[in-house]
Short mmCIF file of C-alpha atoms in Angstrom, two decimals:
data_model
loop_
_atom_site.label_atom_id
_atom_site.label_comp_id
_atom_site.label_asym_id
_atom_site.label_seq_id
_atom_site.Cartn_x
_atom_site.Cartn_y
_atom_site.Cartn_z
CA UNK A 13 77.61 98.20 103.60
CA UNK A 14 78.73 99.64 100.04
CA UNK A 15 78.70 102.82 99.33
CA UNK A 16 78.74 102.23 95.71
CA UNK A 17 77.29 100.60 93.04
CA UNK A 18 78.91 99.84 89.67
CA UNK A 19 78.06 97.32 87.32
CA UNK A 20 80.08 94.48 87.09
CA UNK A 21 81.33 94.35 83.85
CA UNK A 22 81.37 96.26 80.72
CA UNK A 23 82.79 96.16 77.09
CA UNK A 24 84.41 99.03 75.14
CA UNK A 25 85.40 99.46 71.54
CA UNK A 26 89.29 100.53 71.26
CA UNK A 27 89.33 104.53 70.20
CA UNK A 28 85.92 104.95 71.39
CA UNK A 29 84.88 107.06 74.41
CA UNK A 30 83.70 104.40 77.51
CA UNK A 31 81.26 105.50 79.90
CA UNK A 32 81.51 104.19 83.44
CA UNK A 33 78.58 104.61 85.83
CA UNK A 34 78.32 105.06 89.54
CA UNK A 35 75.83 105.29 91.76
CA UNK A 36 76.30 106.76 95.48
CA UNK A 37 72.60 107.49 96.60
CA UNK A 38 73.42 107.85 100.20
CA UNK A 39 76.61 110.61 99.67
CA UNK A 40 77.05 113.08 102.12
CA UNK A 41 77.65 116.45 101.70
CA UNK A 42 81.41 116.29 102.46
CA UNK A 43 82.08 113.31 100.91
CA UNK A 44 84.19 113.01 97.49
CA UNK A 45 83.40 110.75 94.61
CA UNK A 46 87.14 108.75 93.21
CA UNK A 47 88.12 106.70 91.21
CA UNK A 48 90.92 103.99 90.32
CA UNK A 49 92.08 101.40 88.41
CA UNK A 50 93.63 98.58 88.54
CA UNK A 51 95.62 97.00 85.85
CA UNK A 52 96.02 93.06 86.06
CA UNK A 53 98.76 91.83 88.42
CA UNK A 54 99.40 95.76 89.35
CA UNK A 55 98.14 98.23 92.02
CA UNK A 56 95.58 100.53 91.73
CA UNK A 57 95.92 103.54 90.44
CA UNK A 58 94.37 106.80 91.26
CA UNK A 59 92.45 108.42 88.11
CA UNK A 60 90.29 111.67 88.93
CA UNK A 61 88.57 112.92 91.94
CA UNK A 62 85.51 115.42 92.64
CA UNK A 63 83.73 117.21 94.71
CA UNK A 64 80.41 118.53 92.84
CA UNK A 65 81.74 120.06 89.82
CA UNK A 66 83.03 117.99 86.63
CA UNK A 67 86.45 117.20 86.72
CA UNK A 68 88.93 116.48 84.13
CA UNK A 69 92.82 115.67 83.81
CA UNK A 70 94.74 113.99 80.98
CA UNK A 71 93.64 110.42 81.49
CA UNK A 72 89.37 111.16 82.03
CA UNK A 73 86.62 113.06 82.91
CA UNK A 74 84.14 112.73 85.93
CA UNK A 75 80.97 113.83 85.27
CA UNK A 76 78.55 114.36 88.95
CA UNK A 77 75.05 114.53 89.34
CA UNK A 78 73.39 118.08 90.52
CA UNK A 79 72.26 116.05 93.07
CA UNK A 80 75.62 113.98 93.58
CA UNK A 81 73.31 110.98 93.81
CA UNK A 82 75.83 109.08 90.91
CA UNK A 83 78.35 110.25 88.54
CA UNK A 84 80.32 108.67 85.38
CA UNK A 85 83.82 108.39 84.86
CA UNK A 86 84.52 109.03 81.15
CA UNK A 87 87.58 107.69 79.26
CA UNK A 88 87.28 109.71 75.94
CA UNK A 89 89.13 107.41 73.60
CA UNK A 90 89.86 103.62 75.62
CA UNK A 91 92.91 101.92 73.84
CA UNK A 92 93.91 98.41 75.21
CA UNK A 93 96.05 99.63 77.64
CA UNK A 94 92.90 100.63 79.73
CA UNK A 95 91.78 96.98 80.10
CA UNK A 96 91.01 96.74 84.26
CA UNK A 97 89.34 97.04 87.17
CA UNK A 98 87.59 100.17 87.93
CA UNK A 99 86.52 101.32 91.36
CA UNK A 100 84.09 104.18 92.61
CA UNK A 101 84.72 105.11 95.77
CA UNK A 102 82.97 108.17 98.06
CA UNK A 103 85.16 109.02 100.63
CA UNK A 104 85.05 112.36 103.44
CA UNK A 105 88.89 114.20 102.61
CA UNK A 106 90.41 113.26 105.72
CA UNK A 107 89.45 109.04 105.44
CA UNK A 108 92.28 107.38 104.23
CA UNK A 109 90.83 104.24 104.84
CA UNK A 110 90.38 103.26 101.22
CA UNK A 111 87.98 100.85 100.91
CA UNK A 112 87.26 99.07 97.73
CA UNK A 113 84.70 97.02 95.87
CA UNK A 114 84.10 95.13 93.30
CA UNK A 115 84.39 97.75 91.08
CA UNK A 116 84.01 97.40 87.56
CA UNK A 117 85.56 94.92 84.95
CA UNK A 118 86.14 96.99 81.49
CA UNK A 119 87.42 94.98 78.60
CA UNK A 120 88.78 97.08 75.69
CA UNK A 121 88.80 95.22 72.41
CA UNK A 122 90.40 96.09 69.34
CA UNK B 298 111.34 110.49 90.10
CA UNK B 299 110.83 106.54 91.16
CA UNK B 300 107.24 105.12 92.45
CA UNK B 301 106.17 103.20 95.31
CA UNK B 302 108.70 100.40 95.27
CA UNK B 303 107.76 97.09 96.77
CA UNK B 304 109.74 93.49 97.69
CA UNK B 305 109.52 90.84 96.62
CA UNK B 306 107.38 90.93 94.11
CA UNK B 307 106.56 87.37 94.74
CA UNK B 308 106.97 85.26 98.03
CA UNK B 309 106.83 82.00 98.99
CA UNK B 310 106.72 80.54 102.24
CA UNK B 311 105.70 76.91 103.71
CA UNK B 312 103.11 77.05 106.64
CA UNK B 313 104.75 78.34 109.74
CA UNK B 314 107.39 80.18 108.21
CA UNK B 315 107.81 83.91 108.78
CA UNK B 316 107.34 86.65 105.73
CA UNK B 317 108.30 90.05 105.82
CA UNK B 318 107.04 92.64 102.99
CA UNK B 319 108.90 95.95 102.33
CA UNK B 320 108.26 98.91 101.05
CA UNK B 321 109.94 102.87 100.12
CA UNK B 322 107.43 105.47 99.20
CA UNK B 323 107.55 107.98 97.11
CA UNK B 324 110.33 110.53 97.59
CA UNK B 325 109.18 113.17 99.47
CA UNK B 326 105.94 110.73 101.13
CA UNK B 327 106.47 110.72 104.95
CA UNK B 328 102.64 108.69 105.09
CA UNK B 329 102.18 104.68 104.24
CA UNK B 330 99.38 102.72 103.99
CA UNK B 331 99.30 98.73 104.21
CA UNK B 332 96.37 96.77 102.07
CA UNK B 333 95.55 93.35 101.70
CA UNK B 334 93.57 91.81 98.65
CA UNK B 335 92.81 88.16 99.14
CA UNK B 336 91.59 86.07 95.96
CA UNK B 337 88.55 87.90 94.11
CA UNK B 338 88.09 90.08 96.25
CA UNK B 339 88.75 93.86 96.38
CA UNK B 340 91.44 95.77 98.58
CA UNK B 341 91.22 96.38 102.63
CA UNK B 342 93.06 98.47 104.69
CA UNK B 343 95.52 97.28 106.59
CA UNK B 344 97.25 100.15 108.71
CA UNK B 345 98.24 102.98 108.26
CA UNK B 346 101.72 104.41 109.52
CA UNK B 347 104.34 107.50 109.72
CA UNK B 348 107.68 107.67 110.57
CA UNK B 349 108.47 105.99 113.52
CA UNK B 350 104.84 105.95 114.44
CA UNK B 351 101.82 103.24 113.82
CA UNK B 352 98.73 105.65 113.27
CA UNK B 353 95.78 103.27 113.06
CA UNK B 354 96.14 99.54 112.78
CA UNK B 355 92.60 98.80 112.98
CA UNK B 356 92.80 96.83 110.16
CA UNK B 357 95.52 94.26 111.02
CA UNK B 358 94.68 91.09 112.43
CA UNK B 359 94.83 90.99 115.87
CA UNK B 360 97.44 88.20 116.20
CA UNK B 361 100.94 87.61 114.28
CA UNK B 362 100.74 90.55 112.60
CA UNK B 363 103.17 93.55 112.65
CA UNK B 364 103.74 96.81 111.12
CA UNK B 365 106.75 99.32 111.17
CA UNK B 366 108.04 101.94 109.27
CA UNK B 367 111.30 103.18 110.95
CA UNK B 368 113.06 106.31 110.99
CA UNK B 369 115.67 105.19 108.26
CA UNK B 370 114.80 102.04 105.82
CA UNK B 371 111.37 101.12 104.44
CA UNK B 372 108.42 100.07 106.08
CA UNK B 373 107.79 96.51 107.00
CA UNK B 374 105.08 94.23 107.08
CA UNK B 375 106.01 91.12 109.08
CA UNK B 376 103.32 87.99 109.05
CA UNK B 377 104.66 85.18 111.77
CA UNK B 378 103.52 81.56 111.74
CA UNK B 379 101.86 82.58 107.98
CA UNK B 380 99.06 79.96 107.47
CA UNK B 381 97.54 79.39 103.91
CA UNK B 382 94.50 82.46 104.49
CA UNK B 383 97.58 84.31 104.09
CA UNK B 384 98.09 84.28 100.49
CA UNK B 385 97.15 87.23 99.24
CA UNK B 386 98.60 90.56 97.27
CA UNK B 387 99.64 93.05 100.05
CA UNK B 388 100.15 96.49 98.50
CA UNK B 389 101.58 99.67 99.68
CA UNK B 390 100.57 103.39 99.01
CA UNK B 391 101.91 106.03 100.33
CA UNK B 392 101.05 109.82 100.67
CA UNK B 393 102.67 113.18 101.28
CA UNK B 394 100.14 114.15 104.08
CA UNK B 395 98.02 111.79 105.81
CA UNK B 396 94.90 113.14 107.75
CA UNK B 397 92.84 115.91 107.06
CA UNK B 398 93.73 116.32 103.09
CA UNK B 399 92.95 115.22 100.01
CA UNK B 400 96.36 113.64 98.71
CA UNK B 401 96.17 110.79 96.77
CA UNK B 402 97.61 107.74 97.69
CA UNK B 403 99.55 106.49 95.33
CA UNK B 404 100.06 102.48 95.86
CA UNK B 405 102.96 100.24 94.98
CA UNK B 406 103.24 96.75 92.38
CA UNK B 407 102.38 94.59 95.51
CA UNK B 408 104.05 91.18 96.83
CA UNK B 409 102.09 88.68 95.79
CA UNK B 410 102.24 85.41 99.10
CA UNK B 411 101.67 82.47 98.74
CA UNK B 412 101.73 80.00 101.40
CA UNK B 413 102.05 76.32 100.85
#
């Protein structure tokens, strides 16, 4: 029953901006599109959240579909230190039932 | 200003044996959240607790395991009789408000079981 569908894996050239997609077809109106990380051998970490609008704080951007139907997380220049596990997740404010995927696996190489 | 601390960071017990998992939120958190990741596969919810009170355990097996998070000390996650389907990281978040907001939950290194 996922809500979300990355990809599994995906390569990105150290400096350059990576591009991670999402897709949420079936989002409802009050639900929230998140995202985290997580670093080998450490918890996950909480990146950026949004509503409809794009969002962005000092570690990426979130970029939403007008029709919220998918969105793409944005990491404007990936070093090595942003080798993980990334994970979509649409979630209604009040849920704190975090539920997580398979997310996906981005490899930054030098 | 200290994280989501969690111990051990690594535990191991023999089949049988009993393991209990702490964790201290955040300063200023009064929310904690219990997950479980077994091998390759992604995080599930455990429970979900306040002071002195167990909010929703829906996620917690139904036998031989128990959740607190007392008044004074750190919360606990206590597994009796662990069996090997046990191993597993069990992480810890934990949140200034719990229901009806957006706070983030902001999770812990994890203890990392592994029963022999």
């Amino acid at each position: 029953d996922a809500k979300t569908t990355q990809p599994p894996s995906m390569d990105c050239a150290e400096g350059r901006a990576a591009n991670l997609p999402c897709n949420h077809s079936t989002i409802s109106g009050n639900e929230y599109v998140y995202w985290y990380r997580q670093i080998h051998s450490q918890g996950p970490q909480y990146i950026i959240h949004g509503l409809k609008n794009n969002e962005t704080n000092e570690m990426a951007s979130l970029i939403i579909t007008e029709d919220r139907k998918s969105s793409t997380l944005i990491l404007p220049h990936a070093t090595l230190r942003d080798t993980a596990v990334y994970y979509c997740i649409v979630r209604v404010a009040d849920d704190y039932k975090l539920s997580f995927g398979a997310g996906t696996t981005v490899t930054v190489r030098a | 200003n200290a994280g989501v601390m969690q111990n051990p960071r690594h535990l191991v017990r023999r089949r049988g044996q009993e393991a209990r998992l702490r964790c201290s939120p955040m300063k200023g958190h009064s929310h904690v959240y219990w997950y479980r990741q077994l091998p390759e596969e992604g995080l599930k919810f455990m429970v979900y607790l306040q002071k002195e009170n167990i909010i929703d355990e829906s996620g917690m097996p139904k036998e031989r395991f128990s959740a607190e998070f007392p008044k004074e000390g750190p919360s606990i996650l206590r597994i009796q009789q662990v069996v090997r389907g046990d191993s597993a990281a069990y992480f810890c978040a934990s949140s200034p408000m719990g229901l009806r907001s957006t706070y983030e939950q902001y999770f812990g290194p994890g203890t990392r079981l592994t029963v022999t």
